[in-house]
Amino acid sequence: MSDGPDFTAPQHIYDVLIVGAGPVGLATAIALLKRGITNILVIDQTREFRRVGQVVDLLPNGLRAIKYIDPNAYEQIKASRLGVSKPSSSSVSQSQPAPATQRWCKRNLQGDILRSFPLDFQSWFDRYGEGRVSLPWFNLQTELRNLLPPEKVLANHRCVHIEDSPDWVRVDSTSNAAESINPFAHWEMLRSGSEPSTTPETNQASISRRFYAKLVVVADGINSTIRQVLYRNKGLEEWAKPQYSGFATISCFKCDNLPDSILDTLETRYLQGAKVVTLKNDSAQLDTPESEQTRVSLIRISDTAIGYAITSPIHLDVLQQSSPAEVLDLGLKILRDAGFLPIFSEIVELSAPEKVFYRPYFIHPIASLKDVQSIWCHGRAVLVGDAAHGMPPFMAQGANQGLEDAAVVSTYIVQLIQDNGLDDRTAIANAFHQYENIRRPLIEQVQSGVQSGKMNCNQWSQLQWDNFNEILHRREYPSSTTLGKLG
């Protein structure tokens, strides 16, 4: 496959090619189709759409973006949220009392609540005018994909190169290549002692195909291949791949051999009827930032089983080079250094090494590129979602900010096409720069809190959280705040 420019006239040129069929790419496609832009295509490297990812929390800002993109998509997602059952005509079911509102509490080691937030839709709606929806990532992807005609989404096309020309952009892809684990995706749990390749296997036969488009929306995730190509020879190579955030999690999905005494203590002091709780040592005697930023989440799996996740600043090379037993020892050391009670060490010691995983968190830091005017806009291509600003999931804003990206970038693309601007490179640059100028300041603010550790490690007071949430979750679509000045 040639890496040089290809100026041969293609047989078909899409108005918009969207690389990546995750929720952000699909939402962008839905927004365009909803507004009459039909000459589009979504391509994705997955050979088949399968159940991957963890639970996604869509918060008021993300839901508002979805409702603006397509009210039908909003209703479908609301109906698919976890904990919602289909209505029944049974009088018995109608007479059932409403379940108590579940809250996610952040507690200290004495069991005192440091802060908390509700997990149900209505509590968020009552406060911010829009709710909260939790659903598996695959379900979100499926709901959005089902709103698109099947011919608009093409799987098994991994993009390996992008080339700009005066009149269009060319995207080269390979097919039938074996898939590999993406270690940068925050849902990929790595077994202790494993270090997967960051590039797909290519020992199987690959079939090359070229796509041509006037515009390319790059939504291929935090380990975006297109981003790496776009950043070449622009002084941005250092930032082409995601950076390690400094934080990682050591987890065990299921400890089912804990004695009743430990289970009883965890229930009465910490869980107190909840499915999940996050704990930290808020003692003033901790003398290192690492200890202050360590937290432990407990997840109730069943009456006799608990899952846990230890999140802390960890050196990545130490983690990746550790055997399963050494990862457990590392978890024990982290707990001791952070002053956690012996009961937590007992839980880790009772964990089966083969059930222990680790997850490093990566980020595309915006603040590090403050002096670069344009980091998401490159000719006829524009980055969105995790490809633009991937971040650890501590604030549950990755998907939500990506959906806001989709709402904004699709708005400017629609206006550009309606103004017959697809052959005007200045108009394209202006549209993409407006998108970046609107979205970048808020992303930088969100990332700043994530990187500092203040938000994810409970160093903000309840008042600080409330003030930030007011700014974040009351953003309306459409408005000059979220979409800028159109026209």
XYZ file of C-alpha atoms in Angstrom:
487
model
C 0.000 0.000 0.000
C 1.419 3.335 -1.003
C 1.882 6.003 1.649
C 2.086 8.786 -0.931
C -0.752 11.059 -2.039
C -3.387 9.476 -4.272
C -4.879 12.049 -6.618
C -6.697 9.530 -8.814
C -10.392 10.354 -8.917
C -12.244 7.898 -6.649
C -15.472 6.196 -7.633
C -17.363 7.500 -4.607
C -16.651 10.343 -2.213
C -18.567 10.470 1.049
C -19.483 13.822 2.512
C -18.478 12.509 5.922
C -16.556 9.367 6.868
C -16.675 8.540 10.573
C -13.861 6.326 11.835
C -15.031 4.420 14.919
C -18.416 2.875 15.724
C -18.367 3.500 19.447
C -21.096 5.656 21.018
C -19.424 8.925 19.959
C -18.975 7.963 16.308
C -22.483 6.514 16.098
C -24.013 9.565 17.787
C -22.267 11.802 15.250
C -23.705 9.733 12.403
C -27.202 9.843 13.909
C -26.998 13.623 14.274
C -26.000 14.036 10.636
C -28.692 11.682 9.283
C -31.323 13.309 11.479
C -30.475 16.623 9.814
C -30.596 15.307 6.267
C -26.913 14.500 5.646
C -27.159 11.033 4.098
C -23.890 10.599 2.175
C -22.036 9.266 5.200
C -20.417 6.041 6.395
C -19.195 4.727 9.753
C -16.334 2.212 9.723
C -14.865 0.289 12.641
C -12.004 -2.145 13.142
C -13.989 -4.721 15.112
C -14.677 -7.865 13.106
C -18.057 -8.162 14.780
C -19.911 -6.111 17.343
C -19.532 -7.995 20.601
C -20.156 -7.469 24.272
C -17.164 -5.451 25.499
C -16.737 -2.590 27.918
C -18.141 -1.942 31.335
C -21.072 0.059 32.648
C -21.335 3.612 31.327
C -22.910 6.379 33.404
C -24.637 8.971 31.240
C -25.059 12.122 33.295
C -27.242 15.195 32.603
C -24.773 16.853 30.229
C -24.402 13.703 28.129
C -28.137 13.026 28.094
C -28.863 16.609 27.051
C -26.431 16.176 24.176
C -28.155 12.932 23.124
C -31.599 14.531 23.313
C -30.358 17.367 21.086
C -28.819 14.868 18.656
C -31.990 12.765 18.401
C -34.907 12.691 20.872
C -35.669 9.108 19.810
C -32.137 8.021 20.775
C -32.640 9.694 24.143
C -35.866 7.785 24.776
C -34.325 4.470 23.695
C -31.366 4.921 26.032
C -33.598 5.895 28.947
C -35.685 2.773 28.421
C -32.568 0.567 28.359
C -31.010 1.724 31.602
C -30.078 -0.757 34.294
C -32.738 -1.445 36.893
C -35.639 -0.613 34.590
C -38.014 -3.469 33.888
C -40.731 -3.594 31.277
C -44.116 -2.374 32.535
C -46.512 -5.052 33.668
C -50.281 -5.041 33.766
C -50.253 -7.191 36.885
C -51.990 -5.564 39.825
C -49.408 -7.154 42.078
C -46.539 -5.395 40.304
C -48.460 -2.117 40.249
C -48.882 -2.226 44.011
C -45.189 -2.727 44.727
C -43.647 0.198 46.628
C -40.968 2.233 44.868
C -37.473 1.010 45.761
C -35.379 3.118 48.102
C -33.024 5.524 46.354
C -29.548 4.015 46.122
C -26.597 6.295 46.783
C -22.901 5.854 46.098
C -21.218 6.872 49.307
C -17.586 7.881 49.781
C -16.681 6.988 53.354
C -13.653 7.196 55.614
C -12.297 4.165 57.427
C -14.585 4.807 60.375
C -17.575 4.510 58.073
C -18.481 8.208 58.134
C -19.848 9.618 54.886
C -17.509 12.132 53.254
C -19.828 12.750 50.310
C -22.400 10.863 48.294
C -24.555 11.073 45.208
C -27.744 9.279 44.105
C -27.686 6.577 41.444
C -31.274 6.880 40.195
C -32.615 8.885 37.269
C -35.224 10.904 39.129
C -32.958 12.356 41.824
C -30.623 13.796 39.187
C -33.591 15.032 37.156
C -35.071 16.804 40.160
C -31.772 18.578 40.813
C -30.430 19.351 37.340
C -33.460 19.118 35.081
C -32.050 15.967 33.484
C -31.419 12.472 34.824
C -28.697 9.861 35.105
C -28.681 6.581 33.171
C -26.380 3.607 33.749
C -26.128 0.892 31.117
C -23.479 -1.449 29.693
C -21.241 0.135 27.038
C -22.280 -2.561 24.542
C -25.972 -1.827 25.147
C -25.375 1.876 24.535
C -23.510 1.068 21.334
C -26.265 -1.314 20.229
C -29.099 1.153 20.886
C -27.324 3.801 18.827
C -26.308 1.395 16.051
C -29.896 0.199 15.707
C -30.957 3.770 14.887
C -28.778 3.749 11.772
C -29.483 1.899 8.513
C -27.285 -1.240 8.500
C -25.511 -0.156 5.321
C -24.244 2.984 7.072
C -22.051 1.010 9.516
C -19.248 -1.147 8.177
C -17.271 -3.444 10.495
C -13.910 -5.170 9.965
C -12.085 -2.134 8.601
C -9.121 -1.046 10.667
C -7.810 2.343 9.544
C -4.049 2.394 9.111
C -3.399 5.597 7.173
C -4.970 8.917 6.235
C -3.882 11.159 3.376
C -5.133 14.655 2.606
C -5.475 15.865 -0.965
C -6.761 19.176 -2.368
C -10.313 17.915 -2.918
C -10.815 15.025 -0.510
C -9.184 12.888 2.157
C -8.244 9.239 1.667
C -8.439 6.662 4.457
C -6.695 3.321 3.992
C -7.937 0.294 5.909
C -7.145 -3.374 6.389
C -9.638 -6.170 6.918
C -9.582 -9.636 8.478
C -6.657 -8.789 10.747
C -6.705 -10.515 14.132
C -7.846 -8.277 16.965
C -5.728 -7.561 20.034
C -6.361 -6.139 23.464
C -6.227 -2.359 23.630
C -4.262 -1.707 26.836
C -5.174 1.983 26.756
C -8.946 1.404 27.007
C -9.968 1.812 30.620
C -12.256 -1.231 30.512
C -9.486 -3.629 29.467
C -8.507 -5.561 32.585
C -5.033 -7.056 32.258
C -4.079 -10.258 34.044
C -1.097 -9.957 36.313
C 2.124 -10.692 34.480
C 0.636 -10.041 31.037
C 1.744 -7.288 28.702
C -0.262 -7.401 25.484
C 0.960 -6.044 22.210
C -0.350 -2.595 21.361
C -0.565 -3.426 17.667
C -2.868 -5.962 16.025
C -1.535 -9.250 14.769
C -1.026 -9.244 11.014
C -0.181 -12.871 10.372
C -3.580 -13.391 8.773
C -4.304 -12.253 5.238
C -5.243 -8.563 5.044
C -7.453 -7.035 2.396
C -6.810 -3.358 1.706
C -9.574 -0.886 0.936
C -9.558 2.853 0.449
C -12.323 5.241 1.418
C -12.635 8.810 0.177
C -14.485 11.624 1.896
C -14.715 15.381 2.038
C -14.505 15.239 5.843
C -13.310 12.621 8.318
C -14.513 12.508 11.936
C -11.935 10.572 13.944
C -13.663 8.653 16.741
C -11.469 5.560 16.927
C -10.764 5.721 20.644
C -7.936 6.633 22.971
C -5.368 4.593 21.033
C -6.398 6.257 17.784
C -4.339 5.192 14.787
C -5.532 8.215 12.813
C -4.365 10.581 15.562
C -0.899 9.030 15.377
C -0.760 9.605 11.619
C -2.083 13.165 11.853
C 0.477 14.118 14.519
C 3.478 13.052 12.430
C 5.924 15.755 11.321
C 4.031 18.472 13.191
C 6.038 18.571 16.398
C 3.230 16.631 18.094
C 4.685 13.124 17.957
C 5.167 13.057 21.740
C 1.403 13.446 22.160
C 0.270 11.066 19.435
C -0.246 8.182 21.865
C -1.989 8.375 25.237
C 0.128 9.191 28.277
C 0.042 7.147 31.470
C -1.973 9.147 34.004
C 0.039 7.890 36.981
C -2.986 6.050 38.404
C -3.848 2.368 38.174
C -6.269 -0.053 39.780
C -5.613 -3.513 41.206
C -8.861 -5.467 41.245
C -10.448 -8.757 42.113
C -13.886 -9.230 40.610
C -15.032 -11.837 43.104
C -13.793 -12.930 46.520
C -16.131 -15.724 47.560
C -14.018 -17.292 50.295
C -14.219 -14.526 52.900
C -15.186 -15.530 56.444
C -18.511 -14.318 57.811
C -16.727 -12.023 60.275
C -15.187 -10.002 57.410
C -18.433 -9.947 55.418
C -20.371 -8.768 58.470
C -17.879 -5.980 59.187
C -17.888 -4.769 55.600
C -21.686 -4.718 55.590
C -22.325 -3.056 58.925
C -19.532 -0.472 58.784
C -19.184 0.346 55.092
C -21.729 -1.046 52.634
C -24.779 -0.605 54.871
C -27.145 -2.051 52.279
C -25.502 -0.416 49.255
C -24.134 -2.297 46.253
C -20.946 -0.228 46.095
C -18.959 2.048 48.382
C -15.641 3.869 48.021
C -13.315 4.242 50.997
C -10.312 6.395 51.791
C -8.208 7.184 54.807
C -8.872 10.837 55.611
C -6.421 10.939 58.486
C -4.265 14.056 58.649
C -1.301 11.852 59.593
C -0.711 10.536 56.072
C 2.587 11.931 54.875
C 2.738 11.138 51.134
C 0.519 12.180 48.214
C 0.324 8.534 47.137
C -1.180 7.549 50.480
C -3.633 10.449 50.430
C -4.800 9.540 46.940
C -5.343 5.823 47.569
C -8.923 4.610 47.636
C -10.660 1.231 47.803
C -14.006 0.450 46.213
C -16.046 -2.466 47.509
C -18.688 -4.052 45.274
C -21.326 -6.412 46.615
C -21.438 -9.407 44.264
C -23.760 -11.530 46.404
C -24.496 -12.180 50.064
C -21.307 -14.253 50.271
C -18.982 -12.548 47.767
C -17.294 -9.163 47.474
C -15.302 -7.545 44.681
C -12.741 -4.816 45.294
C -10.642 -2.267 43.410
C -7.583 -0.517 44.866
C -6.842 2.712 43.008
C -3.587 4.529 43.688
C -0.611 6.224 42.033
C 1.508 3.283 40.807
C 4.631 3.133 38.647
C 3.543 1.537 35.388
C 6.751 -0.428 34.788
C 6.535 -1.969 38.258
C 2.971 -3.048 37.625
C 3.607 -4.511 34.185
C 6.679 -6.465 35.291
C 5.024 -8.038 38.337
C 3.878 -11.629 38.601
C 0.374 -12.333 39.983
C 1.801 -12.888 43.470
C 3.830 -9.681 43.209
C 0.760 -7.699 42.172
C -1.002 -8.946 45.301
C 2.032 -7.938 47.367
C 1.954 -4.519 45.722
C -1.694 -4.153 46.669
C -0.894 -5.064 50.260
C 1.930 -2.510 50.389
C -0.344 0.212 49.014
C -2.952 -0.528 51.681
C -0.373 -0.517 54.488
C 1.238 2.714 53.309
C -2.174 4.382 53.127
C -3.064 3.285 56.655
C -5.972 1.014 55.743
C -7.187 -1.309 58.482
C -5.918 -4.924 58.620
C -9.276 -6.249 57.400
C -8.517 -4.916 53.920
C -5.159 -6.677 53.840
C -6.917 -9.866 54.865
C -9.265 -9.551 51.876
C -6.347 -9.142 49.482
C -4.460 -12.049 51.037
C -7.504 -14.269 50.505
C -7.723 -13.330 46.805
C -6.871 -16.015 44.278
C -3.985 -14.703 42.116
C -5.664 -15.914 38.930
C -8.643 -13.652 39.707
C -6.536 -10.521 40.180
C -6.315 -7.959 37.385
C -4.780 -4.553 36.972
C -5.870 -1.582 34.917
C -3.595 1.369 34.136
C -5.376 4.625 33.262
C -4.261 6.732 30.305
C -4.978 10.268 29.147
C -4.544 12.622 26.207
C -3.661 15.693 28.308
C -5.010 18.985 26.979
C -3.118 21.325 29.315
C 0.253 20.041 28.065
C -0.612 21.400 24.612
C -1.915 24.767 25.771
C 0.464 26.633 23.446
C -0.660 24.663 20.374
C -3.538 26.461 18.700
C -5.082 23.419 17.056
C -4.707 19.866 18.356
C -7.985 18.333 17.177
C -8.354 19.902 13.713
C -6.104 18.733 10.889
C -7.181 19.750 7.417
C -10.303 17.812 6.527
C -10.045 15.588 9.633
C -11.219 16.346 13.165
C -10.747 14.390 16.406
C -13.625 13.703 18.807
C -14.187 11.728 22.003
C -11.355 9.659 23.446
C -9.301 10.130 20.282
C -9.175 13.822 21.163
C -9.157 13.875 24.959
C -9.328 10.387 26.479
C -9.076 10.419 30.255
C -9.438 8.128 33.298
C -13.052 7.358 34.252
C -12.878 8.961 37.704
C -15.568 11.543 36.916
C -17.636 9.378 34.554
C -17.180 12.133 31.961
C -15.410 10.285 29.145
C -18.574 9.154 27.336
C -20.504 12.261 28.338
C -17.902 14.655 26.978
C -17.657 12.542 23.840
C -21.403 12.840 23.281
C -21.112 16.592 23.711
C -18.364 16.526 21.062
C -20.735 14.675 18.733
C -23.475 17.259 19.286
C -21.179 20.207 18.575
C -19.116 18.848 15.671
C -22.199 17.530 13.857
C -23.861 20.939 14.173
C -20.958 22.677 12.468
C -20.622 19.990 9.800
C -24.327 20.313 8.940
C -23.993 24.073 8.657
C -20.884 23.679 6.511
C -22.658 21.304 4.100
C -25.768 23.484 3.949
C -23.533 26.417 3.044
C -21.912 24.352 0.262
C -18.571 24.586 2.029
C -17.159 21.097 1.461
C -14.830 22.377 -1.260
C -13.789 25.452 0.724
C -10.821 24.523 2.916
C -10.991 27.854 4.749
C -14.630 27.244 5.638
C -13.764 23.710 6.803
C -10.929 25.020 8.974
C -13.195 27.690 10.479
C -15.931 25.152 11.289
C -13.539 22.713 12.951
C -11.750 25.475 14.860
C -15.086 26.722 16.215
C -15.813 23.205 17.466
C -12.409 22.985 19.149
C -12.635 26.472 20.656
C -16.019 25.641 22.198
C -15.110 22.237 23.593
C -11.472 22.543 24.629
C -11.774 24.861 27.683
C -14.297 22.619 29.454
C -12.320 19.464 28.652
C -9.206 21.085 30.093
C -11.097 21.928 33.283
C -12.391 18.362 33.657
C -8.982 16.848 32.955
C -7.307 19.200 35.399
C -9.315 17.780 38.257
C -8.743 14.202 37.114
C -4.981 14.617 36.772
C -4.546 16.446 40.064
C -6.246 13.603 41.891
C -8.526 16.024 43.709
C -11.776 14.834 42.186
C -11.162 11.107 42.089
C -9.640 10.853 45.549
C -12.223 12.798 47.534
C -10.037 15.840 48.136
C -12.910 18.089 47.092
C -15.518 19.001 49.658
C -19.201 18.341 49.019
C -19.636 22.081 48.294
C -16.842 22.058 45.706
C -18.417 19.044 44.022
C -21.850 20.674 44.056
C -20.520 23.878 42.483
C -18.692 22.029 39.725
C -21.704 19.819 39.006
C -23.907 22.904 38.657
C -21.608 24.218 35.928
C -21.275 20.849 34.225
C -24.788 19.455 34.349
C -26.887 22.540 33.670
C -25.388 23.086 30.217
C -28.283 23.329 27.766
C -28.519 22.224 24.126
C -28.849 24.253 22.016
C -27.370 27.387 23.585
C -24.537 29.806 22.918
C -22.599 28.165 25.766
C -22.663 24.699 24.242
C -22.779 25.488 20.506
C -21.284 28.962 20.232
C -22.627 31.520 17.776
C -23.796 29.784 14.626
C -24.395 31.353 11.279
